[in-house]
Amino acid sequence: GESVGLHLPTLSVQEGDNSIINCAYSNSASDYFIWYKQESGKGPQFIIDIRSNMDKRQGQRVTVLLNKTVKHLSLQIAATQPGDSAVYFCAENRYTGNQFYFGTGTSLTVIP
Amino acid sequence: GAGVSQSPSNKVTEKGKDVELRCDPISGHTALYWYRQRLGQGLEFLIYFQGNSAPDKSGLPSDRFSAERTGESVSTLTIQRTQQEDSAVYLCASSLEHQYEQFFGPGTRLTVL
């Protein structure tokens, strides 16, 4: 069936390095994607979003890349900091309306 | 301003009992969502309320699960005859009408013994 999934369930990076978290989706009709960050014991927090008519969007230290040809989404975090340690989810909006489908998540650990 | 709040933060119950989980969305947010998150897994959509429209219940896993919302304010998620597989964190989120960004509460951790 259709799904949103992540290639890497865990990722460890050295403080100061760049991090790349990947996400694959299978529904070509999805038109909007969001990356969320979830720290331990807290609800997910919005990081950055991108519409399907874009292939790149930048925020503060974060960049999201969308490759519709291969249905792939990535989140790049520059100069990763200990406070970036969390689980990162991608979510896709498949239909009209506000219903989103979330991937399994990638756990990012930043090594000081 | 205040964010989304949920209560209780933790709930331990015995198999077969009913539980009610509460969500207070951000004031003015017309959309409200419930998700279930099992340990180490992603978010599973349960139900979505938007204003006075009929709720989207397509994610509810069984008829033991139900949810209500009073106008555009508080919502309760009820699980009847709880089972051990219902153990999870139940997350609530709200958003403005026609806005995609969802603001999440801290969740209620439900443990069914």
PDB file of C-alpha atoms in Angstrom, chain A:
ATOM      1  CA  GLY A   1       0.000   0.000   0.000  1.00  0.00           C
ATOM      2  CA  GLU A   2       0.956   3.601  -0.175  1.00  0.00           C
ATOM      3  CA  SER A   3       3.133   4.868   2.617  1.00  0.00           C
ATOM      4  CA  VAL A   4       5.495   7.490   3.781  1.00  0.00           C
ATOM      5  CA  GLY A   5       8.732   6.014   5.024  1.00  0.00           C
ATOM      6  CA  LEU A   6      12.247   6.874   6.028  1.00  0.00           C
ATOM      7  CA  HIS A   7      15.429   5.247   4.764  1.00  0.00           C
ATOM      8  CA  LEU A   8      17.397   5.483   8.018  1.00  0.00           C
ATOM      9  CA  PRO A   9      15.783   4.865  11.374  1.00  0.00           C
ATOM     10  CA  THR A  10      18.808   6.224  13.306  1.00  0.00           C
ATOM     11  CA  LEU A  11      21.512   8.733  12.539  1.00  0.00           C
ATOM     12  CA  SER A  12      24.474   9.852  14.627  1.00  0.00           C
ATOM     13  CA  VAL A  13      26.525  12.911  13.702  1.00  0.00           C
ATOM     14  CA  GLN A  14      29.312  14.897  15.261  1.00  0.00           C
ATOM     15  CA  GLU A  15      28.461  18.328  16.579  1.00  0.00           C
ATOM     16  CA  GLY A  16      29.148  20.895  13.895  1.00  0.00           C
ATOM     17  CA  ASP A  17      28.702  18.488  10.999  1.00  0.00           C
ATOM     18  CA  ASN A  18      25.800  18.657   8.578  1.00  0.00           C
ATOM     19  CA  SER A  19      22.959  16.139   8.882  1.00  0.00           C
ATOM     20  CA  ILE A  20      20.813  14.737   6.119  1.00  0.00           C
ATOM     21  CA  ILE A  21      17.594  12.899   6.883  1.00  0.00           C
ATOM     22  CA  ASN A  22      15.773  11.192   4.039  1.00  0.00           C
ATOM     23  CA  CYS A  23      12.167  10.312   3.392  1.00  0.00           C
ATOM     24  CA  ALA A  24      10.495   8.370   0.589  1.00  0.00           C
ATOM     25  CA  TYR A  25       6.870   8.749  -0.356  1.00  0.00           C
ATOM     26  CA  SER A  26       4.826   6.762  -2.818  1.00  0.00           C
ATOM     27  CA  ASN A  27       1.805   8.935  -3.598  1.00  0.00           C
ATOM     28  CA  SER A  28       2.617  11.134  -6.570  1.00  0.00           C
ATOM     29  CA  ALA A  29      -0.572  13.118  -5.913  1.00  0.00           C
ATOM     30  CA  SER A  30       0.769  14.489  -2.631  1.00  0.00           C
ATOM     31  CA  ASP A  31       1.164  18.220  -2.974  1.00  0.00           C
ATOM     32  CA  TYR A  32       2.507  19.392   0.350  1.00  0.00           C
ATOM     33  CA  PHE A  33       5.080  18.098   2.807  1.00  0.00           C
ATOM     34  CA  ILE A  34       6.149  19.049   6.306  1.00  0.00           C
ATOM     35  CA  TRP A  35       9.120  18.092   8.445  1.00  0.00           C
ATOM     36  CA  TYR A  36       8.506  17.842  12.172  1.00  0.00           C
ATOM     37  CA  LYS A  37      10.929  17.522  15.073  1.00  0.00           C
ATOM     38  CA  GLN A  38       9.921  15.592  18.159  1.00  0.00           C
ATOM     39  CA  GLU A  39      11.988  15.836  21.319  1.00  0.00           C
ATOM     40  CA  SER A  40      11.648  13.231  24.013  1.00  0.00           C
ATOM     41  CA  GLY A  41       8.390  13.557  25.929  1.00  0.00           C
ATOM     42  CA  LYS A  42       7.034  16.318  23.724  1.00  0.00           C
ATOM     43  CA  GLY A  43       4.690  16.634  20.783  1.00  0.00           C
ATOM     44  CA  PRO A  44       6.059  17.157  17.269  1.00  0.00           C
ATOM     45  CA  GLN A  45       7.100  20.661  16.343  1.00  0.00           C
ATOM     46  CA  PHE A  46       6.928  22.146  12.848  1.00  0.00           C
ATOM     47  CA  ILE A  47      10.336  22.745  11.240  1.00  0.00           C
ATOM     48  CA  ILE A  48       9.818  23.520   7.587  1.00  0.00           C
ATOM     49  CA  ASP A  49       7.396  22.812   4.774  1.00  0.00           C
ATOM     50  CA  ILE A  50       7.492  22.599   0.998  1.00  0.00           C
ATOM     51  CA  ARG A  51       4.895  22.495  -1.750  1.00  0.00           C
ATOM     52  CA  SER A  52       5.119  20.166  -4.696  1.00  0.00           C
ATOM     53  CA  ASN A  53       5.689  23.063  -7.112  1.00  0.00           C
ATOM     54  CA  MET A  54       9.056  23.700  -5.433  1.00  0.00           C
ATOM     55  CA  ASP A  55      12.204  21.598  -5.250  1.00  0.00           C
ATOM     56  CA  LYS A  56      14.035  23.436  -2.497  1.00  0.00           C
ATOM     57  CA  ARG A  57      13.204  25.578   0.476  1.00  0.00           C
ATOM     58  CA  GLN A  58      15.532  27.044   3.073  1.00  0.00           C
ATOM     59  CA  GLY A  59      14.991  28.029   6.644  1.00  0.00           C
ATOM     60  CA  GLN A  60      17.283  28.858   9.485  1.00  0.00           C
ATOM     61  CA  ARG A  61      20.005  26.163   9.340  1.00  0.00           C
ATOM     62  CA  VAL A  62      17.560  23.800   7.631  1.00  0.00           C
ATOM     63  CA  THR A  63      16.918  23.059   3.979  1.00  0.00           C
ATOM     64  CA  VAL A  64      14.287  20.762   2.520  1.00  0.00           C
ATOM     65  CA  LEU A  65      14.793  19.234  -0.907  1.00  0.00           C
ATOM     66  CA  LEU A  66      12.017  17.612  -2.908  1.00  0.00           C
ATOM     67  CA  ASN A  67      12.639  15.303  -5.831  1.00  0.00           C
ATOM     68  CA  LYS A  68       9.283  14.469  -7.353  1.00  0.00           C
ATOM     69  CA  THR A  69      10.796  12.257 -10.034  1.00  0.00           C
ATOM     70  CA  VAL A  70      11.885   9.684  -7.492  1.00  0.00           C
ATOM     71  CA  LYS A  71       9.402  10.721  -4.791  1.00  0.00           C
ATOM     72  CA  HIS A  72      12.103  11.615  -2.312  1.00  0.00           C
ATOM     73  CA  LEU A  73      12.272  14.275   0.368  1.00  0.00           C
ATOM     74  CA  SER A  74      15.265  15.239   2.471  1.00  0.00           C
ATOM     75  CA  LEU A  75      15.961  17.500   5.406  1.00  0.00           C
ATOM     76  CA  GLN A  76      19.411  19.004   5.719  1.00  0.00           C
ATOM     77  CA  ILE A  77      20.533  20.511   9.003  1.00  0.00           C
ATOM     78  CA  ALA A  78      23.641  22.665   8.864  1.00  0.00           C
ATOM     79  CA  ALA A  79      26.157  22.782  11.707  1.00  0.00           C
ATOM     80  CA  THR A  80      24.231  20.284  13.787  1.00  0.00           C
ATOM     81  CA  GLN A  81      23.986  21.114  17.474  1.00  0.00           C
ATOM     82  CA  PRO A  82      23.224  18.958  20.532  1.00  0.00           C
ATOM     83  CA  GLY A  83      19.802  20.600  20.705  1.00  0.00           C
ATOM     84  CA  ASP A  84      19.011  19.084  17.316  1.00  0.00           C
ATOM     85  CA  SER A  85      18.937  15.598  18.846  1.00  0.00           C
ATOM     86  CA  ALA A  86      15.371  14.386  18.344  1.00  0.00           C
ATOM     87  CA  VAL A  87      13.186  12.236  16.133  1.00  0.00           C
ATOM     88  CA  TYR A  88      12.405  13.790  12.772  1.00  0.00           C
ATOM     89  CA  PHE A  89       9.254  12.962  10.830  1.00  0.00           C
ATOM     90  CA  CYS A  90       8.202  13.812   7.323  1.00  0.00           C
ATOM     91  CA  ALA A  91       4.487  14.132   6.666  1.00  0.00           C
ATOM     92  CA  GLU A  92       2.606  14.321   3.400  1.00  0.00           C
ATOM     93  CA  ASN A  93      -0.739  15.833   2.560  1.00  0.00           C
ATOM     94  CA  ARG A  94      -2.295  13.402   0.133  1.00  0.00           C
ATOM     95  CA  TYR A  95      -5.722  14.798  -0.346  1.00  0.00           C
ATOM     96  CA  THR A  96      -7.477  18.105  -0.235  1.00  0.00           C
ATOM     97  CA  GLY A  97      -8.019  19.127   3.322  1.00  0.00           C
ATOM     98  CA  ASN A  98      -5.718  18.994   6.262  1.00  0.00           C
ATOM     99  CA  GLN A  99      -5.144  15.270   6.736  1.00  0.00           C
ATOM    100  CA  PHE A 100      -1.486  14.310   6.887  1.00  0.00           C
ATOM    101  CA  TYR A 101       0.275  10.957   6.848  1.00  0.00           C
ATOM    102  CA  PHE A 102       3.445  10.666   8.881  1.00  0.00           C
ATOM    103  CA  GLY A 103       6.486   8.499   8.311  1.00  0.00           C
ATOM    104  CA  THR A 104       8.068   6.268  10.938  1.00  0.00           C
ATOM    105  CA  GLY A 105      10.694   8.831  11.916  1.00  0.00           C
ATOM    106  CA  THR A 106      14.484   9.050  12.120  1.00  0.00           C
ATOM    107  CA  SER A 107      16.216   9.396  15.443  1.00  0.00           C
ATOM    108  CA  LEU A 108      19.056  11.905  15.219  1.00  0.00           C
ATOM    109  CA  THR A 109      21.770  11.852  17.875  1.00  0.00           C
ATOM    110  CA  VAL A 110      24.344  14.608  17.969  1.00  0.00           C
ATOM    111  CA  ILE A 111      27.657  13.615  19.508  1.00  0.00           C
ATOM    112  CA  PRO A 112      29.374  16.489  21.336  1.00  0.00           C
TER     113      PRO A 112
END
